[in-house]
Coordinates of C-alpha atoms in Angstrom, one line a residue:
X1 CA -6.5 14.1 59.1
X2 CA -4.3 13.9 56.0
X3 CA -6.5 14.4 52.6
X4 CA -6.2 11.9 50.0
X5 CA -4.2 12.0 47.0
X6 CA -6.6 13.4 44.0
X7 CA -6.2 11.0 41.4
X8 CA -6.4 14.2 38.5
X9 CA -4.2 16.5 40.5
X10 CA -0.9 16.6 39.3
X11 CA 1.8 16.5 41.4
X12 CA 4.3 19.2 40.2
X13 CA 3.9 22.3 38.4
X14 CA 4.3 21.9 34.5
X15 CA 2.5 18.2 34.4
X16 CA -0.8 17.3 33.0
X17 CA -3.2 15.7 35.3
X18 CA -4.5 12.4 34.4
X19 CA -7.8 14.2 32.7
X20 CA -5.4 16.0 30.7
X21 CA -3.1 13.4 29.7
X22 CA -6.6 11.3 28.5
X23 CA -8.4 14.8 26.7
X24 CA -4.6 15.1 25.3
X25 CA -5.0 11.3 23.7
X26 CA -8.8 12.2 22.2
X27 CA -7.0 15.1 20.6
X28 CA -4.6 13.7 19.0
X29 CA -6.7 10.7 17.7
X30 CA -9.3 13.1 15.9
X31 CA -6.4 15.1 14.5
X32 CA -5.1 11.9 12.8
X33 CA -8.8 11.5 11.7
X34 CA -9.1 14.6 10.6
X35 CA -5.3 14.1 8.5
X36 CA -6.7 11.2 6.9
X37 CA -10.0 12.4 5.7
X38 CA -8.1 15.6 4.1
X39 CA -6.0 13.1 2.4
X40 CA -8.3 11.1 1.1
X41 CA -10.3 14.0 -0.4
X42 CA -7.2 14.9 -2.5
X43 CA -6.8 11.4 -3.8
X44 CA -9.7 12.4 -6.4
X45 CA -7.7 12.4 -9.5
X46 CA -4.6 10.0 -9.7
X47 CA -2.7 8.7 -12.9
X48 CA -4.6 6.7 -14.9
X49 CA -3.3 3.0 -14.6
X50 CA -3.3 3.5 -10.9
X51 CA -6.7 2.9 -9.9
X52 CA -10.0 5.2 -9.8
X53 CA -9.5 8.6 -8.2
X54 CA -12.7 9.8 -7.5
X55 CA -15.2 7.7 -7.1
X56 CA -15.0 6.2 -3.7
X57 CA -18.3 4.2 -3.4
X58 CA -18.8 0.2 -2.3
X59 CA -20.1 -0.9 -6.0
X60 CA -17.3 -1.3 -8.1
X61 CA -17.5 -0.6 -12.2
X62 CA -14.7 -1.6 -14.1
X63 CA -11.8 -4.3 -14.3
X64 CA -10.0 -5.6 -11.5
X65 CA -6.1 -4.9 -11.3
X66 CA -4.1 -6.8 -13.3
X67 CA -7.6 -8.6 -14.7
X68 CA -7.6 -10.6 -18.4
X69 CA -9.1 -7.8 -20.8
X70 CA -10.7 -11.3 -22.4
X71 CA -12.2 -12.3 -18.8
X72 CA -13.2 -9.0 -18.1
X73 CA -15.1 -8.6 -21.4
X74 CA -16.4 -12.1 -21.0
X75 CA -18.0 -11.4 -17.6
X76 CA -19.6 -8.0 -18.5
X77 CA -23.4 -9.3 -20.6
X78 CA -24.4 -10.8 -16.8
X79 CA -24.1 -7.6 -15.4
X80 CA -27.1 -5.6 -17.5
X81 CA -30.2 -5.3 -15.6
X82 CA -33.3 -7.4 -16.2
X83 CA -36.0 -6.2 -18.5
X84 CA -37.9 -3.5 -17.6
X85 CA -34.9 -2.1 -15.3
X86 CA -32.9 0.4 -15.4
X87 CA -29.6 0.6 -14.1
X88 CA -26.5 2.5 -14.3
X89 CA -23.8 1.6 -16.3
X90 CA -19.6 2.6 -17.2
X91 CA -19.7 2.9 -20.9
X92 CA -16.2 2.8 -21.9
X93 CA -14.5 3.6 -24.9
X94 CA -12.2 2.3 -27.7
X95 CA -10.7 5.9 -27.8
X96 CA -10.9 8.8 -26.3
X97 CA -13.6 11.3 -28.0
X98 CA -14.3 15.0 -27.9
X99 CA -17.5 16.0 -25.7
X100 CA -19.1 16.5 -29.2
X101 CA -18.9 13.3 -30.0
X102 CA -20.0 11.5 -26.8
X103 CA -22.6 13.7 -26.7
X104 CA -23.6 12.6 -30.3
X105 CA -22.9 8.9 -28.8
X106 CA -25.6 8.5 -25.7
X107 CA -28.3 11.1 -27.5
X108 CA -30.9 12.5 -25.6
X109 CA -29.6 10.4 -22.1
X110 CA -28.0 12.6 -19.8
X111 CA -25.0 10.8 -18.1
X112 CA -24.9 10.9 -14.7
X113 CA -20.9 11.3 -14.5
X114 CA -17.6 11.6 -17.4
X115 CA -14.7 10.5 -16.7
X116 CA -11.5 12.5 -18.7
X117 CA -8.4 11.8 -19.6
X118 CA -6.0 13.4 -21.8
X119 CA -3.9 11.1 -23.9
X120 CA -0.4 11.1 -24.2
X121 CA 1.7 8.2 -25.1
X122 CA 3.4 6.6 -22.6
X123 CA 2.7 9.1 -19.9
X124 CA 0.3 8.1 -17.0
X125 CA -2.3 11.2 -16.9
X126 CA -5.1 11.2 -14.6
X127 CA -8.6 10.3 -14.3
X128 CA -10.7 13.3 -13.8
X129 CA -14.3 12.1 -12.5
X130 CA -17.3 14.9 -13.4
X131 CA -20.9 14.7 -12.2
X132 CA -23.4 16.0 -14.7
X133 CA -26.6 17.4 -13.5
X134 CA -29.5 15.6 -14.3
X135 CA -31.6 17.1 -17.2
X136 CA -29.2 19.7 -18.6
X137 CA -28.2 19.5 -22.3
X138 CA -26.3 16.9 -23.0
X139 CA -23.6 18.9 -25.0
X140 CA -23.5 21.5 -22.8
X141 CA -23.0 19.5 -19.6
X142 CA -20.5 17.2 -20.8
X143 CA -18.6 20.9 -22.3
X144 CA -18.6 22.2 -18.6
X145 CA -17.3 19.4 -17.4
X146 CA -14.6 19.6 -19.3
X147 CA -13.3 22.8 -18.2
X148 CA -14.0 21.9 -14.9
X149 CA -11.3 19.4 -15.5
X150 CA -9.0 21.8 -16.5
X151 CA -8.9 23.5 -13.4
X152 CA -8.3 20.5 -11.7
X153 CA -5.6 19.9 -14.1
X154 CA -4.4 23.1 -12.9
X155 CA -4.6 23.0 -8.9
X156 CA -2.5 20.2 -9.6
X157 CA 0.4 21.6 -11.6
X158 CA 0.3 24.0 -9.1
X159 CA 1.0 22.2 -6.2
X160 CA 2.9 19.4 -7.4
X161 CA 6.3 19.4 -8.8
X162 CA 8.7 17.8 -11.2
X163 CA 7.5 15.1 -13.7
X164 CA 3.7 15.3 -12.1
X165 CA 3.9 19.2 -12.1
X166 CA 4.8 18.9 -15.9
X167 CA 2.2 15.9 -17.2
X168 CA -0.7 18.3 -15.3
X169 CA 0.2 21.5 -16.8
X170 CA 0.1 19.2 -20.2
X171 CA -3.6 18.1 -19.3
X172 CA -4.2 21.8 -18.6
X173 CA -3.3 22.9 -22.2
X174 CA -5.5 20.3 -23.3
X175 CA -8.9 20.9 -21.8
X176 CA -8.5 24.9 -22.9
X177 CA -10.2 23.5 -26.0
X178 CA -12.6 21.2 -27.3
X179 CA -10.0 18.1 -26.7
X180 CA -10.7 14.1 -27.4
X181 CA -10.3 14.0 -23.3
X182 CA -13.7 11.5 -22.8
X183 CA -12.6 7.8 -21.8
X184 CA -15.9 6.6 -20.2
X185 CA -19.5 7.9 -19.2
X186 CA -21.9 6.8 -16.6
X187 CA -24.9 6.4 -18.1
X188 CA -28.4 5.3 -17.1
X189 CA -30.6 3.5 -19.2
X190 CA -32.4 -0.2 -19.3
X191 CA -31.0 -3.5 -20.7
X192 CA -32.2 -2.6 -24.5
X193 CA -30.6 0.9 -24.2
X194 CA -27.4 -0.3 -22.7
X195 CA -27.3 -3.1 -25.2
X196 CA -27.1 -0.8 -28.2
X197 CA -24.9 1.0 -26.5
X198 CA -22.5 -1.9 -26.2
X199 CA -23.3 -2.4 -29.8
X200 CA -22.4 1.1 -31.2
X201 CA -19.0 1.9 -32.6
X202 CA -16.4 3.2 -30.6
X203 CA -17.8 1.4 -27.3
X204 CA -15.9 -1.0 -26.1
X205 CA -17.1 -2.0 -22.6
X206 CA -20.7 -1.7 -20.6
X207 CA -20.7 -2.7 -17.1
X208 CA -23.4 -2.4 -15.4
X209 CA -24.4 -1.8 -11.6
X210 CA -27.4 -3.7 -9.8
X211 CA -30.6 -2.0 -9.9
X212 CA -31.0 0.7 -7.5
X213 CA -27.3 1.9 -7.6
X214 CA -26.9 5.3 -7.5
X215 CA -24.2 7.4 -8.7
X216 CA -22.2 8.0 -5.6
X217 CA -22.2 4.5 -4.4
X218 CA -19.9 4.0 -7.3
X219 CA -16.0 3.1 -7.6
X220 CA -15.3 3.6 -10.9
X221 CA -12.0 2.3 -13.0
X222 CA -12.4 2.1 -16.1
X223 CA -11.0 -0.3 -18.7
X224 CA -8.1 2.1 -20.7
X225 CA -8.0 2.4 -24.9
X226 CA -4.2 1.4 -24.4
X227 CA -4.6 -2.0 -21.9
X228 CA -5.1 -4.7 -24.7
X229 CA -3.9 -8.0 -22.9
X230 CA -4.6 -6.7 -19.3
X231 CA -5.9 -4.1 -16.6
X232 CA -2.6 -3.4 -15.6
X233 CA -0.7 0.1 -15.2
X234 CA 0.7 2.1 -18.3
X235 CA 3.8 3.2 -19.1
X236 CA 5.5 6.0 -18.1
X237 CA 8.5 6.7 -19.2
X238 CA 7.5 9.1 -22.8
X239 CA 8.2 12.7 -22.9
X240 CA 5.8 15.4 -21.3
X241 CA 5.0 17.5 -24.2

């Protein structure tokens, strides 16, 4: 009696049965998956102007692409929590300020992130997104953070090239020392605190997140010292020092 065919047997040397060819596809699939997780972890930090780099939560803090500065501004009092809530909140600032001085600016409240930037004209450098761990002078924390910056500054000079090579081994230089790097904090606090923050000088913008929020559910972008009219993407075109 003649055997039937086996549907996984293959019928010459060299070819993959049909279990093969289907454990070949799964494979592949979760390589791709894998390619595209990696990639996305070193999106973290890109030019400022082009969108948030780290921050890859649901709740998003910060104007919309191309977004009226005027609208934005206009929409951002509905956002602060009720009384007797706290919430986070994306301070942002009218210029960028040493970690002195934003320390100086939220007091004894311990933001839960910093967001860096080193300015240059008309050269898009990036966003670098720090957590701060909770409870740990203020001054100190936000001073860490900094350098930790600048080594992300430098793992990118190092592995890019060109024009991007150049503007990161500028941001490097920078964060060696006690730079005005700070563009934005994440900051907890209820609606009087986040009120007088929106009140103090230098502050340009508080957004904050529904109650309950925490700190990696947010996508941050915030609103840049240099987009006046509009949330739309700098310059660059200036020389890298």
């Amino acid at each position: 009696m003649t055997e039937p065919d086996d549907p996984d047997s293959s019928d010459g040397g060299g070819l993959l049965t049909r279990r093969g060819r289907r454990w070949l596809i799964v494979v592949c699939v979760l390589a791709v998956l894998v390619a595209v997780g990696y990639a996305t972890a070193q999106s973290r930090s890109l030019s400022a102007g082009r969108g948030p780099a780290v921050a890859q939560g649901q709740v998003r803090l910060g104007p919309d692409s191309g977004e009226a500065v005027a609208d934005y501004l206009a929409r951002l009092p509905a956002t602060l929590p009720a009384p007797g809530e706290r919430a986070l909140a994306l301070v942002q600032l009218d210029r960028e300020l040493t970690t002195d001085d934003a320390a100086a600016l939220v007091g004894s409240t311990t933001p839960a992130e910093v967001v860096f930037r080193v300015p240059i004209p008309r050269v898009q450098t990036a966003l670098r997104f720090e957590p701060l761990p909770a409870g740990a002078p203020v001054a100190a924390a936000l001073d860490t953070a900094r350098q930790r910056a600048g080594h992300g500054a430098e793992a990118d000079a190092s592995r890019l090239t060109d024009r991007p090579a150049a503007v990161a081994r500028a941001e490097a230089a920078a964060y060696t020392g006690p730079c005005a790097c700070v563009v934005a904090l994440v900051v907890p606090a209820d609606r009087a605190g986040l009120e007088a923050l929106a009140g103090a000088p230098g502050v340009r913008a508080v957004e904050a997140a529904p109650a309950g929020v925490t700190a990696p559910e947010l996508a941050l972008s915030p609103l840049l010292p240099e987009q006046t009219t509009a949330a739309s993407p700098l310059p660059d075109d200036g020389p890298v020092p």
